[in-house]
CSV table of C-alpha atoms in Angstrom, one decimal:
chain,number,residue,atom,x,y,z
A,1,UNK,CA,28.2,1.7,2.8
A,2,UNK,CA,27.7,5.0,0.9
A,3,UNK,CA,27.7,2.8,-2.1
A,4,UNK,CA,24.5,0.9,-0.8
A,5,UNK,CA,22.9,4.2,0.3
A,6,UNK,CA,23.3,5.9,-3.0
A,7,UNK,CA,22.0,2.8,-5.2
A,8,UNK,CA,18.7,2.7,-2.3
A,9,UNK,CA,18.0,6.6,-3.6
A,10,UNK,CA,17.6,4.9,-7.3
A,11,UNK,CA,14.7,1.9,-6.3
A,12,UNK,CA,11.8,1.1,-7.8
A,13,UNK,CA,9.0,2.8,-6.5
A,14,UNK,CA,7.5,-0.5,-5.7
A,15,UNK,CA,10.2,-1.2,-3.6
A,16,UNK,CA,9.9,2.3,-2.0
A,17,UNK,CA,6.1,1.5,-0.8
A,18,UNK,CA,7.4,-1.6,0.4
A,19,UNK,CA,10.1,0.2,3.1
A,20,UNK,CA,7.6,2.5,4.1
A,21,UNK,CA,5.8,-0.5,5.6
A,22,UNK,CA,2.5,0.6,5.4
A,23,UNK,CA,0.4,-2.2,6.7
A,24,UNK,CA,-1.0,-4.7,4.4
A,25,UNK,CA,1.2,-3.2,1.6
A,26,UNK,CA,3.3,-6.3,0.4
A,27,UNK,CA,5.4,-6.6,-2.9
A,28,UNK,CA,2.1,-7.1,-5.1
A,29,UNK,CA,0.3,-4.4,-3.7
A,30,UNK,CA,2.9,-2.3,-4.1
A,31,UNK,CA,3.6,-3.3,-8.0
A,32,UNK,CA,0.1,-2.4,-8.2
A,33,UNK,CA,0.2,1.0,-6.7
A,34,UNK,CA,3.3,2.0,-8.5
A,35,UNK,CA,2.3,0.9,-11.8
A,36,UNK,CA,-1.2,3.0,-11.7
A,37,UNK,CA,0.0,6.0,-9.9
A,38,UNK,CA,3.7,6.1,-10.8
A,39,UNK,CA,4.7,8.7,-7.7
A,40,UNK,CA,4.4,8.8,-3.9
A,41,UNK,CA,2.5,12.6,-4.6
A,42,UNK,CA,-0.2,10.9,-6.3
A,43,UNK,CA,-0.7,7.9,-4.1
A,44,UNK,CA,-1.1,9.9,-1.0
A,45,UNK,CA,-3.2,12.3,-3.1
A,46,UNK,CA,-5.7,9.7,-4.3
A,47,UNK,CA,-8.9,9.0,-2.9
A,48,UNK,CA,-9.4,5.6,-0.8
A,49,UNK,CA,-12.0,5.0,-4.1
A,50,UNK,CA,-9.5,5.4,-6.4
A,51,UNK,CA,-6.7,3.3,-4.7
A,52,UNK,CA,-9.2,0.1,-3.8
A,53,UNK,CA,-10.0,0.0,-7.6
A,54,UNK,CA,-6.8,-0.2,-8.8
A,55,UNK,CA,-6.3,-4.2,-9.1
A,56,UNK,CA,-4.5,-5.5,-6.8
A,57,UNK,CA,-5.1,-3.7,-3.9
A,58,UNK,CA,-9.2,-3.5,-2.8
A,59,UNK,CA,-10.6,-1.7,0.2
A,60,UNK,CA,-8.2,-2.8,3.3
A,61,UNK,CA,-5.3,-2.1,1.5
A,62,UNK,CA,-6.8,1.7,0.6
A,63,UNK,CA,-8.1,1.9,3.5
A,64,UNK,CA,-4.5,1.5,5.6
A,65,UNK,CA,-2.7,3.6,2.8
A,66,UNK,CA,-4.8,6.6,3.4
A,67,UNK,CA,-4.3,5.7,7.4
A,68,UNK,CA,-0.3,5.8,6.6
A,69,UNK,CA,-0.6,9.0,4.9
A,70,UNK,CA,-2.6,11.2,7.4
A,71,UNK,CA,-0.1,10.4,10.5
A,72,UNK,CA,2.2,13.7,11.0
A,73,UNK,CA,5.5,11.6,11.4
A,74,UNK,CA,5.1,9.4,8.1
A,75,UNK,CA,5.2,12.8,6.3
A,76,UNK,CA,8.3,13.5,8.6
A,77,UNK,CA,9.8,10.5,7.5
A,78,UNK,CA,9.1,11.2,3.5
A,79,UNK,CA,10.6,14.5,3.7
A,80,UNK,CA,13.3,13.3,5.1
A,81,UNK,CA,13.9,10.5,2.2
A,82,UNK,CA,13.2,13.5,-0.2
A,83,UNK,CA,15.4,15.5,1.3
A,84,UNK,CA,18.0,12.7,1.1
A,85,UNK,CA,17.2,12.9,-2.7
A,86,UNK,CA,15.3,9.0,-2.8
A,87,UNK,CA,13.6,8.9,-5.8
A,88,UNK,CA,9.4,8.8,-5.3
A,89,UNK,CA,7.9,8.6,-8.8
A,90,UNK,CA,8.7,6.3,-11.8
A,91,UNK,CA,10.9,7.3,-14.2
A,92,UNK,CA,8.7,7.6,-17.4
A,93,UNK,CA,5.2,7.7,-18.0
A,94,UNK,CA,2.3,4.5,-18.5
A,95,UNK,CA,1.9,5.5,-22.0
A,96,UNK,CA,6.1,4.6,-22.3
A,97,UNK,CA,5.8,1.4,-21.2
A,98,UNK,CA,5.0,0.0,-24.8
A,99,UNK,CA,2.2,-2.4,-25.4
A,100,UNK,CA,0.6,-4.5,-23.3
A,101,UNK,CA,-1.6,-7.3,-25.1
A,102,UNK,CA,-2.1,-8.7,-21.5
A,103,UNK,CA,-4.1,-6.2,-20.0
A,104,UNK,CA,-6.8,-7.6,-17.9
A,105,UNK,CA,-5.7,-10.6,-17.6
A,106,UNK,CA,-4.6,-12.5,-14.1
A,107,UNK,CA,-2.1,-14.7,-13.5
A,108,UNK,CA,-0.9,-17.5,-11.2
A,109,UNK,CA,2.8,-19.1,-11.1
A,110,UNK,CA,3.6,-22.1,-9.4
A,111,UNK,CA,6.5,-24.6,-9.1
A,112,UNK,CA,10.0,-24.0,-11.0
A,113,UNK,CA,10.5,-23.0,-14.3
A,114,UNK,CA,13.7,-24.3,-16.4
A,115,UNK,CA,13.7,-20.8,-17.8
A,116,UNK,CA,12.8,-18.1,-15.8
A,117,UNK,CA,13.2,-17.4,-12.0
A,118,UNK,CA,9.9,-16.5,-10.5
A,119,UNK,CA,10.8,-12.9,-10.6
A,120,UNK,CA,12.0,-13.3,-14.0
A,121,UNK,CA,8.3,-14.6,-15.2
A,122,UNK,CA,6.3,-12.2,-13.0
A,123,UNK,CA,8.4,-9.3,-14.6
A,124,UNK,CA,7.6,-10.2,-17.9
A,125,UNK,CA,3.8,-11.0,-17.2
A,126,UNK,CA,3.4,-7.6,-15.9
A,127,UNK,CA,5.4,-5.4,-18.5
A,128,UNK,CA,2.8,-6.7,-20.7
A,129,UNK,CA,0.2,-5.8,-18.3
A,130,UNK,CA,-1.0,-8.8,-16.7
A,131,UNK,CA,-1.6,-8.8,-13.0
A,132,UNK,CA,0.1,-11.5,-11.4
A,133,UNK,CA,-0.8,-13.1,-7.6
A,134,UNK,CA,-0.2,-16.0,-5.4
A,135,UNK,CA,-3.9,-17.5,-5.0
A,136,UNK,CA,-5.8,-19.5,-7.4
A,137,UNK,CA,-9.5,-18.6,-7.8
A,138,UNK,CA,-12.7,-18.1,-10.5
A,139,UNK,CA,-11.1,-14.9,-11.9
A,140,UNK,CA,-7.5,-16.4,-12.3
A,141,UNK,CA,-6.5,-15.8,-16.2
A,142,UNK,CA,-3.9,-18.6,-16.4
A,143,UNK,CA,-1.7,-20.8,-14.0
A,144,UNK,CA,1.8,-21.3,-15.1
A,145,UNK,CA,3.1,-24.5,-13.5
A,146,UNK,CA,6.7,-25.9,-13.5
A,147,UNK,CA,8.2,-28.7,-11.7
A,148,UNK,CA,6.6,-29.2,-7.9
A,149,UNK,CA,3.3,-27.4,-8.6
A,150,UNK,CA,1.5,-28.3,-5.0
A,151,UNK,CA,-1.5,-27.3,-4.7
A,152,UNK,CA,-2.4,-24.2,-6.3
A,153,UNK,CA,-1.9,-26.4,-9.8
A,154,UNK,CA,-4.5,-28.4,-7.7
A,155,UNK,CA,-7.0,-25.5,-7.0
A,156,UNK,CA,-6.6,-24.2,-10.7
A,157,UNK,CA,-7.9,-28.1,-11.8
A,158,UNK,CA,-10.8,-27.7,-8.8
A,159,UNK,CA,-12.1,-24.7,-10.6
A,160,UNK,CA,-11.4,-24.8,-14.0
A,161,UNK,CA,-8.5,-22.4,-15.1
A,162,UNK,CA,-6.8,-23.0,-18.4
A,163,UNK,CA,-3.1,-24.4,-17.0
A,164,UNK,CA,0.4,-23.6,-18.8
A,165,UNK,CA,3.3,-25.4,-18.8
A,166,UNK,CA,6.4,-23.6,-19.3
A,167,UNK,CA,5.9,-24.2,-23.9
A,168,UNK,CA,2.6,-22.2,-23.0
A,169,UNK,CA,4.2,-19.3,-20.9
A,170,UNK,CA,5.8,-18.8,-23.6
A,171,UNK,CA,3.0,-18.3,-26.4
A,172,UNK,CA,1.3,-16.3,-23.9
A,173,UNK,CA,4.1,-14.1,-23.5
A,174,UNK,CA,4.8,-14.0,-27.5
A,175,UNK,CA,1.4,-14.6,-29.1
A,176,UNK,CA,-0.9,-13.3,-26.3
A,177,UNK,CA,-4.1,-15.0,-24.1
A,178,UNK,CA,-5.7,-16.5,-27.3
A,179,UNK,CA,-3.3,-18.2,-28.7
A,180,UNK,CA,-2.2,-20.2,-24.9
A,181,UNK,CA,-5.7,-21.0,-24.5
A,182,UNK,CA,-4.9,-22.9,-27.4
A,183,UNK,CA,-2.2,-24.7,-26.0
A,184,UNK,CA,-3.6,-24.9,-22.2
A,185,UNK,CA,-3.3,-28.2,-20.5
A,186,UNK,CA,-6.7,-30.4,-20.5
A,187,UNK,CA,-8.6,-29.8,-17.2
A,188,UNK,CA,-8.9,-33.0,-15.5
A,189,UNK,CA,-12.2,-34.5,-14.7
């Protein structure tokens, strides 16, 4: 048990936002908010402008983190986790994280991959920078589909998104956007 406590005190800070449970804050959100502000002190200290323009997040989200912040006992319960000696800022700063030739761009990924898990390929996306979410729509980058697509391969086809099979992943991944757009599936009539 201590074991489990002492490897929680070295989490992500995405996965810190997430066990806060501050409403509407999910996995992605959370990515988001870790990757642009990189500690707790600077989330809570940013203004809801500045946290709905980060992508990924938008106004209800801001809106519901500035919420969590101003109630008395959330700041009880971060003291306490900072007292307990959790960890509530990345290790590092942005300008560490190397390159990323995907800025900008967003991504869908759908169905199974032979070679990466879903986590695996989301992870990779965003070290490069690219934003990655579940919904298909006009301002979707890509769609990466594997086997069992459903739907969202579907919506991506409906409105006109360059597609990727898993060969395409990877030239986006090792040769950037340009290059896949290259290699993107033909959009069906």
């Amino acid at each position: 048990m201590l074991d489990t406590i002492a490897a929680a005190k070295d989490r992500p800070l995405a996965r810190i936002l997430t066990g806060l449970s501050i409403r509407h804050v999910g996995p992605v959100a959370a990515e988001a908010l870790a990757r642009e502000f990189r500690s707790i002190e600077r989330i809570e200290q940013a203004t809801e402008k500045e946290l709905a323009d980060t992508a990924g997040v938008g106004g209800i989200i801001a809106a519901s983190v500035k919420e969590w912040f101003a109630e008395d006992w959330h700041q009880e319960i971060l003291r306490k986790w900072r007292a307990a000696g959790v960890r509530m800022e990345e290790e590092g700063s942005a300008e560490d994280e190397g390159p990323r030739p995907l800025e900008g761009l967003t991504v869908v990924v759908t169905g199974t991959l032979e070679h990466f898990t879903r986590d695996g390929a989301k992870d990779a996306l965003q070290s490069r920078g690219a934003k990655v979410t579940g919904s298909v729509s006009k301002k979707t980058s890509f769609v990466v589909v594997g086997d069992n697509p459903g739907s969202k391969y579907d919506k991506a086809m409906q409105v006109k998104v360059p597609v990727l099979n898993e060969d395409g992943f990877t030239v986006l991944l090792e040769q950037g956007p340009e290059a896949a757009a290259e290699v993107a599936l033909p959009v069906e009539e």
